[in-house]
Tab-separated table of C-alpha atoms in Angstrom:
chain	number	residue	atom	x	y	z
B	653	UNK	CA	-11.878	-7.378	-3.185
B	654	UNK	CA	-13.188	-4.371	-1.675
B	655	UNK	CA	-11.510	-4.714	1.764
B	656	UNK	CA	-12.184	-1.608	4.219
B	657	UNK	CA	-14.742	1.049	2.319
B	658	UNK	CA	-15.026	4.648	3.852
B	659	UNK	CA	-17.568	7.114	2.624
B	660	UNK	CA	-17.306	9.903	2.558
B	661	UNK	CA	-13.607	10.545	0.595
B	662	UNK	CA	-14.067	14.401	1.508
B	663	UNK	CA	-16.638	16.892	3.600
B	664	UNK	CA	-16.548	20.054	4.063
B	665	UNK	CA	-18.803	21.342	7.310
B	666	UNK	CA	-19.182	24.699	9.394
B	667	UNK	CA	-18.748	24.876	12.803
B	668	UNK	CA	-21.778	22.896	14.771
B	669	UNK	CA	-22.929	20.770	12.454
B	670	UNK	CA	-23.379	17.324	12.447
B	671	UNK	CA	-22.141	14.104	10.305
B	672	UNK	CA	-21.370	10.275	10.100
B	673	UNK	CA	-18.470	9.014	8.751
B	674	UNK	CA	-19.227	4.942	7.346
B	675	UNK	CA	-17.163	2.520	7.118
B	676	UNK	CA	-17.440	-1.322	5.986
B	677	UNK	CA	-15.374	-4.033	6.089
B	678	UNK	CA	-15.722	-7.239	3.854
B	679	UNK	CA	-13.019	-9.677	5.715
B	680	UNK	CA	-15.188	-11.039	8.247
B	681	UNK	CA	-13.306	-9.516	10.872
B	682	UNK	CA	-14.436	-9.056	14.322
B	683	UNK	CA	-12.548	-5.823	15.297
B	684	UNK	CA	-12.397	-2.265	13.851
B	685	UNK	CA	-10.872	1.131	14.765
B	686	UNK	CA	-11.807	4.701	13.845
B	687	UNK	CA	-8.342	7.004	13.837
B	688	UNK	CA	-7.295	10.595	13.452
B	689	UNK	CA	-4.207	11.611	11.531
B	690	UNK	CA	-2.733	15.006	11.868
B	691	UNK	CA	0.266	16.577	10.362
B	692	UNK	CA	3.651	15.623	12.829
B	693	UNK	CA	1.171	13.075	15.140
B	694	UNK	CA	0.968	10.118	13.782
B	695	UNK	CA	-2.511	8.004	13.977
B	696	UNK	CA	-4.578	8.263	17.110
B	697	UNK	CA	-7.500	6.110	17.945
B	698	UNK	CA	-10.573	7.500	18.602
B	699	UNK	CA	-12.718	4.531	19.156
B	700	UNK	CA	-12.358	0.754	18.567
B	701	UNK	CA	-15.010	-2.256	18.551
B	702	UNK	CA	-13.293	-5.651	19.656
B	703	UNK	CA	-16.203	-7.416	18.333
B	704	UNK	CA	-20.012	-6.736	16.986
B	705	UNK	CA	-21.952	-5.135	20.056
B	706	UNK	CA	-18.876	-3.573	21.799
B	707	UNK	CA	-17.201	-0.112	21.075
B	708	UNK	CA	-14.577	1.741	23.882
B	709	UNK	CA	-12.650	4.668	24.208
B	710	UNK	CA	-9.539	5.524	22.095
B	711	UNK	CA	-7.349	7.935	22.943
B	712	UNK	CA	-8.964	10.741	21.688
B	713	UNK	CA	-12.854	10.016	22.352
B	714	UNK	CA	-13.871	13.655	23.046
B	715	UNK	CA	-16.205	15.179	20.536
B	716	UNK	CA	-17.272	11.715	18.869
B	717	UNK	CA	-19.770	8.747	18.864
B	718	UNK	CA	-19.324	5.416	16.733
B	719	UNK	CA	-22.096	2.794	16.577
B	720	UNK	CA	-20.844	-1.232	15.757
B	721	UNK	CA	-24.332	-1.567	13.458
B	722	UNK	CA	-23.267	-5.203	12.648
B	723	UNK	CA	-20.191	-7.366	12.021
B	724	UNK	CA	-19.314	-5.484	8.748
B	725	UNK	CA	-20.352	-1.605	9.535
B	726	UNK	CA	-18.734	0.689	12.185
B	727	UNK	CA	-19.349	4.301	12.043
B	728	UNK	CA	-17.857	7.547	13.399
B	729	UNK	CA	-20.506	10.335	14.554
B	730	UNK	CA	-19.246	13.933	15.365
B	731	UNK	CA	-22.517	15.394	17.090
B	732	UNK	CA	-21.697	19.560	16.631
B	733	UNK	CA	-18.384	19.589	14.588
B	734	UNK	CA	-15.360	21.974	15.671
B	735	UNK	CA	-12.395	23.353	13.359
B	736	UNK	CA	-10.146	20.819	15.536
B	737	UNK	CA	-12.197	18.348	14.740
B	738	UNK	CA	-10.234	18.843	10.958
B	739	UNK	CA	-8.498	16.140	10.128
B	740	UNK	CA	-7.894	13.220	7.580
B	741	UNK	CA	-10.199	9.987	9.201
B	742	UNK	CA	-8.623	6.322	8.920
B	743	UNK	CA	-11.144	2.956	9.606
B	744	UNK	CA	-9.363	-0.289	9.764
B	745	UNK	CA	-10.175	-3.757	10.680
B	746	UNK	CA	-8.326	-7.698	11.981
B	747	UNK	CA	-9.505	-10.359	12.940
B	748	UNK	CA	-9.130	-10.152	16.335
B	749	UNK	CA	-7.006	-7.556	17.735
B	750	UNK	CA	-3.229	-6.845	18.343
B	751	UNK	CA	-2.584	-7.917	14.727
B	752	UNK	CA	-2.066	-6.303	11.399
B	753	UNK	CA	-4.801	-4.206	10.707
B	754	UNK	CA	-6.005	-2.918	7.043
B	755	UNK	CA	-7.415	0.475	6.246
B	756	UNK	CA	-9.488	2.150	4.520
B	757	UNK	CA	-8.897	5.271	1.996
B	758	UNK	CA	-9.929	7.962	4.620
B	759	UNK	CA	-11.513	10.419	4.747
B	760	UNK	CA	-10.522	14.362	4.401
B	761	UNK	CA	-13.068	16.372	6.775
B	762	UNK	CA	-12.429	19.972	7.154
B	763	UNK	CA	-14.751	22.436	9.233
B	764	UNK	CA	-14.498	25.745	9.031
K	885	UNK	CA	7.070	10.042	26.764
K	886	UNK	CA	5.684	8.595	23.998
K	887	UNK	CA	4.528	5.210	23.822
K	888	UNK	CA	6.749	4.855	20.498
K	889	UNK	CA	8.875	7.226	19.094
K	890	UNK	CA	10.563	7.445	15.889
K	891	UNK	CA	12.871	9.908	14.142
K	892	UNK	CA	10.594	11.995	11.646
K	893	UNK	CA	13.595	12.500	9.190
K	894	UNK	CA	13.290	12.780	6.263
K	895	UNK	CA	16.073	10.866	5.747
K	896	UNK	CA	17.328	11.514	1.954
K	897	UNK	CA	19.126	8.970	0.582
K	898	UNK	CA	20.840	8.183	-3.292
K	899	UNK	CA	19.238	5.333	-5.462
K	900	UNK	CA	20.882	2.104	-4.190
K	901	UNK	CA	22.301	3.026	-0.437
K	902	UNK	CA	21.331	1.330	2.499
K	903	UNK	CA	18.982	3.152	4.828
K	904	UNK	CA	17.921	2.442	8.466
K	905	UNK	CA	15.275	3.499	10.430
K	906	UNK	CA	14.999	2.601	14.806
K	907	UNK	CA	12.223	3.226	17.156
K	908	UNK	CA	11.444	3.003	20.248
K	909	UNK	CA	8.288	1.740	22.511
K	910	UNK	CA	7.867	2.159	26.401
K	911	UNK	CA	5.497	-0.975	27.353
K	912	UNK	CA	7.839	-3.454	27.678
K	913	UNK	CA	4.485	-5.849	27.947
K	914	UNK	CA	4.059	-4.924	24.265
K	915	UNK	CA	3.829	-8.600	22.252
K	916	UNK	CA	3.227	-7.600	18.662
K	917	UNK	CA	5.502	-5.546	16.336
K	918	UNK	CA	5.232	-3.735	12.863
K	919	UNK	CA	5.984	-1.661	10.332
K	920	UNK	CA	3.416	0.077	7.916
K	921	UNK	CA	4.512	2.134	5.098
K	922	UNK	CA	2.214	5.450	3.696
K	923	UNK	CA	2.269	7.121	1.177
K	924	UNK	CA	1.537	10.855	0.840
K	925	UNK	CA	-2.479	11.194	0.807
K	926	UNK	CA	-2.811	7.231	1.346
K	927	UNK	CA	-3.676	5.160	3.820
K	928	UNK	CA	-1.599	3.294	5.591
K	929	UNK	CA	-0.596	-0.514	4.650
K	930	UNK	CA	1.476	-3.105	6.154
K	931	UNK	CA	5.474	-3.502	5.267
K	932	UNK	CA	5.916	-6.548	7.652
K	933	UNK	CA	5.588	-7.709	11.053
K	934	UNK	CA	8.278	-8.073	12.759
K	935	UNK	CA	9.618	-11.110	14.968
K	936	UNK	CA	11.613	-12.029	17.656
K	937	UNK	CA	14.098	-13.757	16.248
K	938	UNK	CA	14.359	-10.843	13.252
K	939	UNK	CA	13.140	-12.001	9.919
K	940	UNK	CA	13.951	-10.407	6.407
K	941	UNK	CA	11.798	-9.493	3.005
K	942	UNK	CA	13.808	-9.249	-0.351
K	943	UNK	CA	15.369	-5.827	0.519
K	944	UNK	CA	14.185	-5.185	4.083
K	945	UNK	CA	15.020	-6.320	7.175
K	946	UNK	CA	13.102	-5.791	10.493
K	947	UNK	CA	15.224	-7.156	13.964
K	948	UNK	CA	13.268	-6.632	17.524
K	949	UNK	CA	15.615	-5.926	20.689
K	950	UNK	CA	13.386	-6.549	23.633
K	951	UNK	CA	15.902	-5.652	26.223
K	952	UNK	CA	16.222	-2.027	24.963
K	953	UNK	CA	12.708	-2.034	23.510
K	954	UNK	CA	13.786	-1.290	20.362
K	955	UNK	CA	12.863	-2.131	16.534
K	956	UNK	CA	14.422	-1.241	13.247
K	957	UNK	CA	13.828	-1.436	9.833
K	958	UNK	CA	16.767	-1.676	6.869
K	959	UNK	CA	15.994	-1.087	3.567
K	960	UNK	CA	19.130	-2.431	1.285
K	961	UNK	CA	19.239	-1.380	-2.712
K	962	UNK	CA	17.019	1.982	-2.555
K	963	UNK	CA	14.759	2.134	-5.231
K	964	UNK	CA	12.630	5.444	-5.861
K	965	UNK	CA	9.322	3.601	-5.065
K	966	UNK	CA	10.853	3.362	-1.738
K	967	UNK	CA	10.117	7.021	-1.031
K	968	UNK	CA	7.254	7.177	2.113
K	969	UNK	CA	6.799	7.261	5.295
K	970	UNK	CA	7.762	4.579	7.429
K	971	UNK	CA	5.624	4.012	10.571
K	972	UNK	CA	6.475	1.569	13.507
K	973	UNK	CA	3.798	-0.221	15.402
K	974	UNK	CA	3.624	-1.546	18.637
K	975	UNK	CA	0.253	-3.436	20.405
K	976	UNK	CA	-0.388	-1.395	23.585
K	977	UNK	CA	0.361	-4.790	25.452
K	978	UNK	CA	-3.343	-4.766	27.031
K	979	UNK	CA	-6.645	-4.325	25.236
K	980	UNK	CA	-6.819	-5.337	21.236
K	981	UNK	CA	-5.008	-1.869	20.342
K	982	UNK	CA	-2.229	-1.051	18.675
K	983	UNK	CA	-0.253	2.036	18.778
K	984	UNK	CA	1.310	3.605	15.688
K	985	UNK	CA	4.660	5.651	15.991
K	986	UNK	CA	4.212	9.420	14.075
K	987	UNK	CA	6.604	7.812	11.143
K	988	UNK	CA	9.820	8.629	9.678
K	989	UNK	CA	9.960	10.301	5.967
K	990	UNK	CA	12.306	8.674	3.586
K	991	UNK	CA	12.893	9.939	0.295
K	992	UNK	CA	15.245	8.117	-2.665
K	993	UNK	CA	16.136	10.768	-5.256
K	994	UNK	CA	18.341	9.536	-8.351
């Protein structure tokens, strides 16, 4: 039971360059989330599908892209990456929103 | 203010107290309550929801106060294992989202 799979576990990139985070979900479930977690803030969401074909805004959207590719795949794009932009990256996925949500390992991006 | 707060802690406890935790959320709309426990470099994973009425899980115990918007977690019979951090979680009360608290650090030492 694979569950929520992120790739990759760890990146490093310099300042302006570009990568996609992945993430895939084997529960069937229609809704998935892309967060942020930084030391003494908690999780914030940067962008969240409700169901295949439909992404919005988070609370922190600035500086990223995600594309809903399918039911299973939702992925995190950071166009021309920025040291603040260093964080560790959480995908999770429910069924349908507003209930318990399960995550993947995450992700430790760092750019320098 | 925050949408829900929580005392960061750590709160440092002996093997076998009683230890627990409140927050707090500010959309009294909120419908949907939890707590998630992490673990240092791990993701997050679900502890137990947490309903109305209060409902209980071999050692812990989650009660909702809707009138103060407040929910707490007890943890009774501290094992070492127990040592995380402790994160409430409230729906946003609109939209599918749900909003995490920053979490509260408890550590058992023997």
């Amino acid at each position: 039971n694979a569950g929520v799979t992120q790739t990759p576990k760890f990146q490093v990139l310099k300042t302006g360059q570009s990568m996609t985070l992945q993430c895939a979900q084997d529960m069937n479930h229609n809704s998935m989330y892309w967060y942020r977690q930084d030391p003494g803030m908690g999780l914030r969401l940067i962008y969240y599908s409700a169901s295949e074909g439909t992404t919005d805004k988070g609370e922190v959207p600035n500086g990223y892209n995600v594309s809903r590719l399918n039911k299973r795949e939702f992925s995190l794009r950071l166009e021309s990456a920025a040291p603040s932009q260093t964080s560790v990256y959480f995908c999770a996925s429910d069924r349908n929103g507003n209930q318990p949500q399960h995550f993947g390992d995450g992700t430790r991006l760092s750019i320098l | 203010r925050k949408e829900v707060e929580q005392d960061p802690g750590p709160f440092n406890v002996p093997e076998g107290a009683t230890v627990a935790f409140n927050c707090t959320y500010s959309n009294s709309a909120s419908q949907s309550f939890f707590w998630y426990r992490q673990d240092c470099r791990k993701e997050p994973k679900l502890l137990m929801s947490v309903y109305s009425s209060g409902n209980e899980d071999g050692r812990f115990t989650a009660q909702l106060n809707r009138a103060s918007q407040y929910i707490s977690l007890l943890i009774r019979d501290s094992k070492l294992s127990d040592s995380a951090t402790y994160l409430c979680v409230v729906n946003a009360g609109y939209g599918n989202k749900l909003v995490f608290g920053a979490g509260t650090i408890l550590r058992v030492k023997s």
